[in-house]
Amino acid sequence: MVPRKIIQALSLSFILLILNYSAIFGQNKKYDVVIYGGTSAGIASAIQTSRMGKSVVIIEPTHRLGGLTTGGLGQTDIGNKHVIGGISREFYQNIRKHYDDPKSWKWQDRNAYMDEGQTRTEKGEDAMWTFEPSAALKVYHQMLSKEKIDIVYGERLNRESGVTKKGNQIESIEMENGSKYTGKIFIDATYEGDLMAAAGISYRVGRESNREYGETLNGVQANKISASLRWTLSRNAYNHNFIDRVDPYIVKGDPTSGLLPYISEGPPGVDGEGDNKVQAYCFRMTLTDHPDNRIPFKKPENYNELNYELLFRNYEADNGSEMNQMPWINSPMPNRKTDTNNRRGFSTDFIGQNYDYPEASYEEREKIVQAHRDYQQGLMWTLAYHPRIPEKVRNAVSRWGTCKDEYEEGSDGWQEQLYIREARRMVSDYVMTQKNCEGIDTIEDPVGMAAYGMDSHHIQRYVDVNGFVQNEGNVEAHGFSPYSISYRSIVPKKEECNNLLVPVCVSATHIAFGSIRMEPVFMVLGQSAATAACQAIEEGVGVQDINYPALQNTLLKDKQILEIQINK
């Protein structure tokens, strides 16, 4: 007779074998559509795929869905709300429903909330355009729960050897932990374009020269003008720059003492020439002034006062006009919270410290993200408490702090999601340019519309010919009508891959991407990418060869807006 302990041991071994087999089987599951990146675009892609009856998985490298929409960017940049349709508009309509519930107003009376900023919710609208990160996350989960979507968290693509291709077709992708996902169509919905790059797709990092595509707002933008002329000439280099005559050297007036931190060596380059530099990143802070929900700004352990010497000198160089100005845009969100963004010459943008990020390894990226967090935490403590900051600024900033009830419970109120304004950009058979934004060039295969101005944050900090510090790279070009985005700009060249779509790192120049790169537009393009993916599966063709009129009909049926309908 076999002893009971042996039977129990064998039974346990059998159970473990079954569990291991199930895990392995789950890790190699096949889908119609595999989405890498749980950003707003990835979520819209997954919802649309599910609605079209195809199996779908979202693989999110972090442990939180929604990217910047749930990561602090609650002041929605749109430009024209009338061109936001489909699942994207559904999201903002659901945000409205969320705040129509009195239980959603814990820290503020509903009637006390004043909607300010560049995208306001007007009376009678069916949607709401400003929101807390936690509200966005709740709404996304509600929308996803109604669909048949598998969601995988905490798995990162093996960028070295994790993409298996046969000819010009991706067969499967493998994560760092060995999980493998096989699909008919793949969608790269990351801000970085990691799947796109690993699949061998052509892309760019940095700025093109103006002459490459016949543009005027690309390349180096260092032509700062005087304050007296700023409204009659270009405002690009002037905005978000230093007060005149701020000294860049550790010892004022002594170049031999070395440059202060975060100033680049050498000149900025020739105006209009291209480079491989990237516009600045920051954290879109969620702040509150409610005493019961506020976490005061804390001085980082590695705080270095020299890192903020330029901030001190910028205030000290002023004759009074800016001494009381806040170096931030503190847009109100519901429940006495904010979406806080960069403003003025020395602010939350960590200028020039992100050039390596797009191509960096995961470990190197984590160091870059942490450096941004350390810088910004030190900045906020400095503005709130350092004696060299004007008293009125200190008094205004110190009443704010991060939120106890946002992001991970028990944390310091700082999010994990860095604002990746731009990383890689695909180069496909059609490149969106400044001419598309301005309506000079039009396309015949629209899959959505963009409406925001051509926008770039500063890219480098340098010493000008007079020996003073300047920022370079800012562009703010508005005043044009909404324009259509080409289907060809979200699919690679056919010879490179015929079963991949890229709705975030789209084929666009630096300056055109500066207009396209808005979260509502990413959702629109994510839905359109998924529609095209499902159609390619049904037609049995590559994504470049689908029947565009059929795609157009489906997009319109699903309430996407492909042309200007403002007066209709």
PDB file of N, CA, C and O in Angstrom, residues 398-425:
ATOM      1  N   SER A 398       3.357  77.417  -1.398  1.00  0.00           N
ATOM      2  CA  SER A 398       3.388  76.546  -0.217  1.00  0.00           C
ATOM      3  C   SER A 398       2.012  76.123   0.260  1.00  0.00           C
ATOM      4  O   SER A 398       1.897  75.187   1.061  1.00  0.00           O
ATOM      5  N   ARG A 399       0.962  76.775  -0.213  1.00  0.00           N
ATOM      6  CA  ARG A 399      -0.373  76.314   0.192  1.00  0.00           C
ATOM      7  C   ARG A 399      -0.835  75.109  -0.610  1.00  0.00           C
ATOM      8  O   ARG A 399      -1.858  74.506  -0.293  1.00  0.00           O
ATOM      9  N   TRP A 400      -0.033  74.744  -1.624  1.00  0.00           N
ATOM     10  CA  TRP A 400      -0.357  73.582  -2.444  1.00  0.00           C
ATOM     11  C   TRP A 400       0.513  72.385  -2.057  1.00  0.00           C
ATOM     12  O   TRP A 400       1.554  72.525  -1.434  1.00  0.00           O
ATOM     13  N   GLY A 401       0.077  71.217  -2.476  1.00  0.00           N
ATOM     14  CA  GLY A 401       0.852  69.995  -2.293  1.00  0.00           C
ATOM     15  C   GLY A 401       0.259  68.891  -3.136  1.00  0.00           C
ATOM     16  O   GLY A 401      -0.783  69.079  -3.781  1.00  0.00           O
ATOM     17  N   THR A 402       0.909  67.745  -3.164  1.00  0.00           N
ATOM     18  CA  THR A 402       0.353  66.605  -3.892  1.00  0.00           C
ATOM     19  C   THR A 402      -0.830  66.022  -3.131  1.00  0.00           C
ATOM     20  O   THR A 402      -1.080  66.377  -1.976  1.00  0.00           O
ATOM     21  N   CYS A 403      -1.562  65.124  -3.776  1.00  0.00           N
ATOM     22  CA  CYS A 403      -2.836  64.628  -3.241  1.00  0.00           C
ATOM     23  C   CYS A 403      -2.682  63.251  -2.589  1.00  0.00           C
ATOM     24  O   CYS A 403      -2.044  62.364  -3.146  1.00  0.00           O
ATOM     25  N   LYS A 404      -3.318  63.090  -1.438  1.00  0.00           N
ATOM     26  CA  LYS A 404      -3.296  61.804  -0.752  1.00  0.00           C
ATOM     27  C   LYS A 404      -4.113  60.747  -1.488  1.00  0.00           C
ATOM     28  O   LYS A 404      -3.822  59.551  -1.382  1.00  0.00           O
ATOM     29  N   ASP A 405      -5.144  61.176  -2.234  1.00  0.00           N
ATOM     30  CA  ASP A 405      -6.089  60.217  -2.809  1.00  0.00           C
ATOM     31  C   ASP A 405      -5.899  60.000  -4.310  1.00  0.00           C
ATOM     32  O   ASP A 405      -6.784  59.451  -4.970  1.00  0.00           O
ATOM     33  N   GLU A 406      -4.756  60.421  -4.860  1.00  0.00           N
ATOM     34  CA  GLU A 406      -4.473  60.136  -6.261  1.00  0.00           C
ATOM     35  C   GLU A 406      -3.278  59.178  -6.366  1.00  0.00           C
ATOM     36  O   GLU A 406      -2.415  59.149  -5.497  1.00  0.00           O
ATOM     37  N   TYR A 407      -3.279  58.426  -7.446  1.00  0.00           N
ATOM     38  CA  TYR A 407      -2.188  57.482  -7.731  1.00  0.00           C
ATOM     39  C   TYR A 407      -2.172  56.383  -6.672  1.00  0.00           C
ATOM     40  O   TYR A 407      -3.204  56.066  -6.103  1.00  0.00           O
ATOM     41  N   GLU A 408      -1.033  55.816  -6.383  1.00  0.00           N
ATOM     42  CA  GLU A 408      -1.003  54.654  -5.509  1.00  0.00           C
ATOM     43  C   GLU A 408      -1.280  55.078  -4.063  1.00  0.00           C
ATOM     44  O   GLU A 408      -0.692  56.039  -3.553  1.00  0.00           O
ATOM     45  N   GLU A 409      -2.144  54.302  -3.397  1.00  0.00           N
ATOM     46  CA  GLU A 409      -2.506  54.610  -2.026  1.00  0.00           C
ATOM     47  C   GLU A 409      -1.279  54.541  -1.119  1.00  0.00           C
ATOM     48  O   GLU A 409      -0.478  53.616  -1.194  1.00  0.00           O
ATOM     49  N   GLY A 410      -1.134  55.533  -0.264  1.00  0.00           N
ATOM     50  CA  GLY A 410      -0.007  55.545   0.657  1.00  0.00           C
ATOM     51  C   GLY A 410       1.271  56.076   0.056  1.00  0.00           C
ATOM     52  O   GLY A 410       2.325  56.071   0.699  1.00  0.00           O
ATOM     53  N   SER A 411       1.215  56.576  -1.191  1.00  0.00           N
ATOM     54  CA  SER A 411       2.407  57.099  -1.847  1.00  0.00           C
ATOM     55  C   SER A 411       2.600  58.563  -1.483  1.00  0.00           C
ATOM     56  O   SER A 411       1.862  59.130  -0.674  1.00  0.00           O
ATOM     57  N   ASP A 412       3.594  59.193  -2.113  1.00  0.00           N
ATOM     58  CA  ASP A 412       3.843  60.611  -1.855  1.00  0.00           C
ATOM     59  C   ASP A 412       3.040  61.517  -2.780  1.00  0.00           C
ATOM     60  O   ASP A 412       3.249  62.730  -2.799  1.00  0.00           O
ATOM     61  N   GLY A 413       2.123  60.937  -3.549  1.00  0.00           N
ATOM     62  CA  GLY A 413       1.266  61.727  -4.422  1.00  0.00           C
ATOM     63  C   GLY A 413       1.862  62.030  -5.779  1.00  0.00           C
ATOM     64  O   GLY A 413       1.251  62.751  -6.577  1.00  0.00           O
ATOM     65  N   TRP A 414       3.046  61.463  -6.064  1.00  0.00           N
ATOM     66  CA  TRP A 414       3.673  61.657  -7.377  1.00  0.00           C
ATOM     67  C   TRP A 414       3.376  60.444  -8.256  1.00  0.00           C
ATOM     68  O   TRP A 414       3.506  59.295  -7.841  1.00  0.00           O
ATOM     69  N   GLN A 415       2.980  60.729  -9.494  1.00  0.00           N
ATOM     70  CA  GLN A 415       2.646  59.666 -10.424  1.00  0.00           C
ATOM     71  C   GLN A 415       3.907  59.020 -11.004  1.00  0.00           C
ATOM     72  O   GLN A 415       4.994  59.579 -10.940  1.00  0.00           O
ATOM     73  N   GLU A 416       3.707  57.860 -11.619  1.00  0.00           N
ATOM     74  CA  GLU A 416       4.798  57.173 -12.310  1.00  0.00           C
ATOM     75  C   GLU A 416       4.941  57.651 -13.750  1.00  0.00           C
ATOM     76  O   GLU A 416       6.031  57.609 -14.316  1.00  0.00           O
ATOM     77  N   GLN A 417       3.851  58.122 -14.340  1.00  0.00           N
ATOM     78  CA  GLN A 417       3.849  58.457 -15.768  1.00  0.00           C
ATOM     79  C   GLN A 417       4.491  59.812 -16.020  1.00  0.00           C
ATOM     80  O   GLN A 417       3.967  60.859 -15.640  1.00  0.00           O
ATOM     81  N   LEU A 418       5.633  59.792 -16.686  1.00  0.00           N
ATOM     82  CA  LEU A 418       6.290  61.014 -17.123  1.00  0.00           C
ATOM     83  C   LEU A 418       5.617  61.484 -18.415  1.00  0.00           C
ATOM     84  O   LEU A 418       5.177  60.673 -19.228  1.00  0.00           O
ATOM     85  N   TYR A 419       5.562  62.795 -18.610  1.00  0.00           N
ATOM     86  CA  TYR A 419       4.948  63.336 -19.817  1.00  0.00           C
ATOM     87  C   TYR A 419       5.940  63.196 -20.970  1.00  0.00           C
ATOM     88  O   TYR A 419       6.783  64.054 -21.193  1.00  0.00           O
ATOM     89  N   ILE A 420       5.801  62.103 -21.715  1.00  0.00           N
ATOM     90  CA  ILE A 420       6.638  61.851 -22.892  1.00  0.00           C
ATOM     91  C   ILE A 420       6.008  62.612 -24.051  1.00  0.00           C
ATOM     92  O   ILE A 420       5.165  62.078 -24.786  1.00  0.00           O
ATOM     93  N   ARG A 421       6.399  63.860 -24.199  1.00  0.00           N
ATOM     94  CA  ARG A 421       5.763  64.685 -25.229  1.00  0.00           C
ATOM     95  C   ARG A 421       6.089  64.194 -26.638  1.00  0.00           C
ATOM     96  O   ARG A 421       5.312  64.416 -27.572  1.00  0.00           O
ATOM     97  N   GLU A 422       7.215  63.565 -26.796  1.00  0.00           N
ATOM     98  CA  GLU A 422       7.651  63.127 -28.119  1.00  0.00           C
ATOM     99  C   GLU A 422       8.830  62.187 -27.928  1.00  0.00           C
ATOM    100  O   GLU A 422       9.687  62.419 -27.082  1.00  0.00           O
ATOM    101  N   ALA A 423       8.861  61.102 -28.675  1.00  0.00           N
ATOM    102  CA  ALA A 423       9.998  60.181 -28.620  1.00  0.00           C
ATOM    103  C   ALA A 423      10.354  59.805 -30.060  1.00  0.00           C
ATOM    104  O   ALA A 423      10.828  60.629 -30.816  1.00  0.00           O
ATOM    105  N   ARG A 424      10.085  58.554 -30.430  1.00  0.00           N
ATOM    106  CA  ARG A 424      10.260  58.166 -31.832  1.00  0.00           C
ATOM    107  C   ARG A 424       9.035  58.594 -32.646  1.00  0.00           C
ATOM    108  O   ARG A 424       7.925  58.682 -32.117  1.00  0.00           O
ATOM    109  N   ARG A 425       9.247  58.835 -33.930  1.00  0.00           N
ATOM    110  CA  ARG A 425       8.145  59.076 -34.854  1.00  0.00           C
ATOM    111  C   ARG A 425       8.385  58.223 -36.097  1.00  0.00           C
ATOM    112  O   ARG A 425       9.457  58.272 -36.704  1.00  0.00           O
TER     113      ARG A 425
END
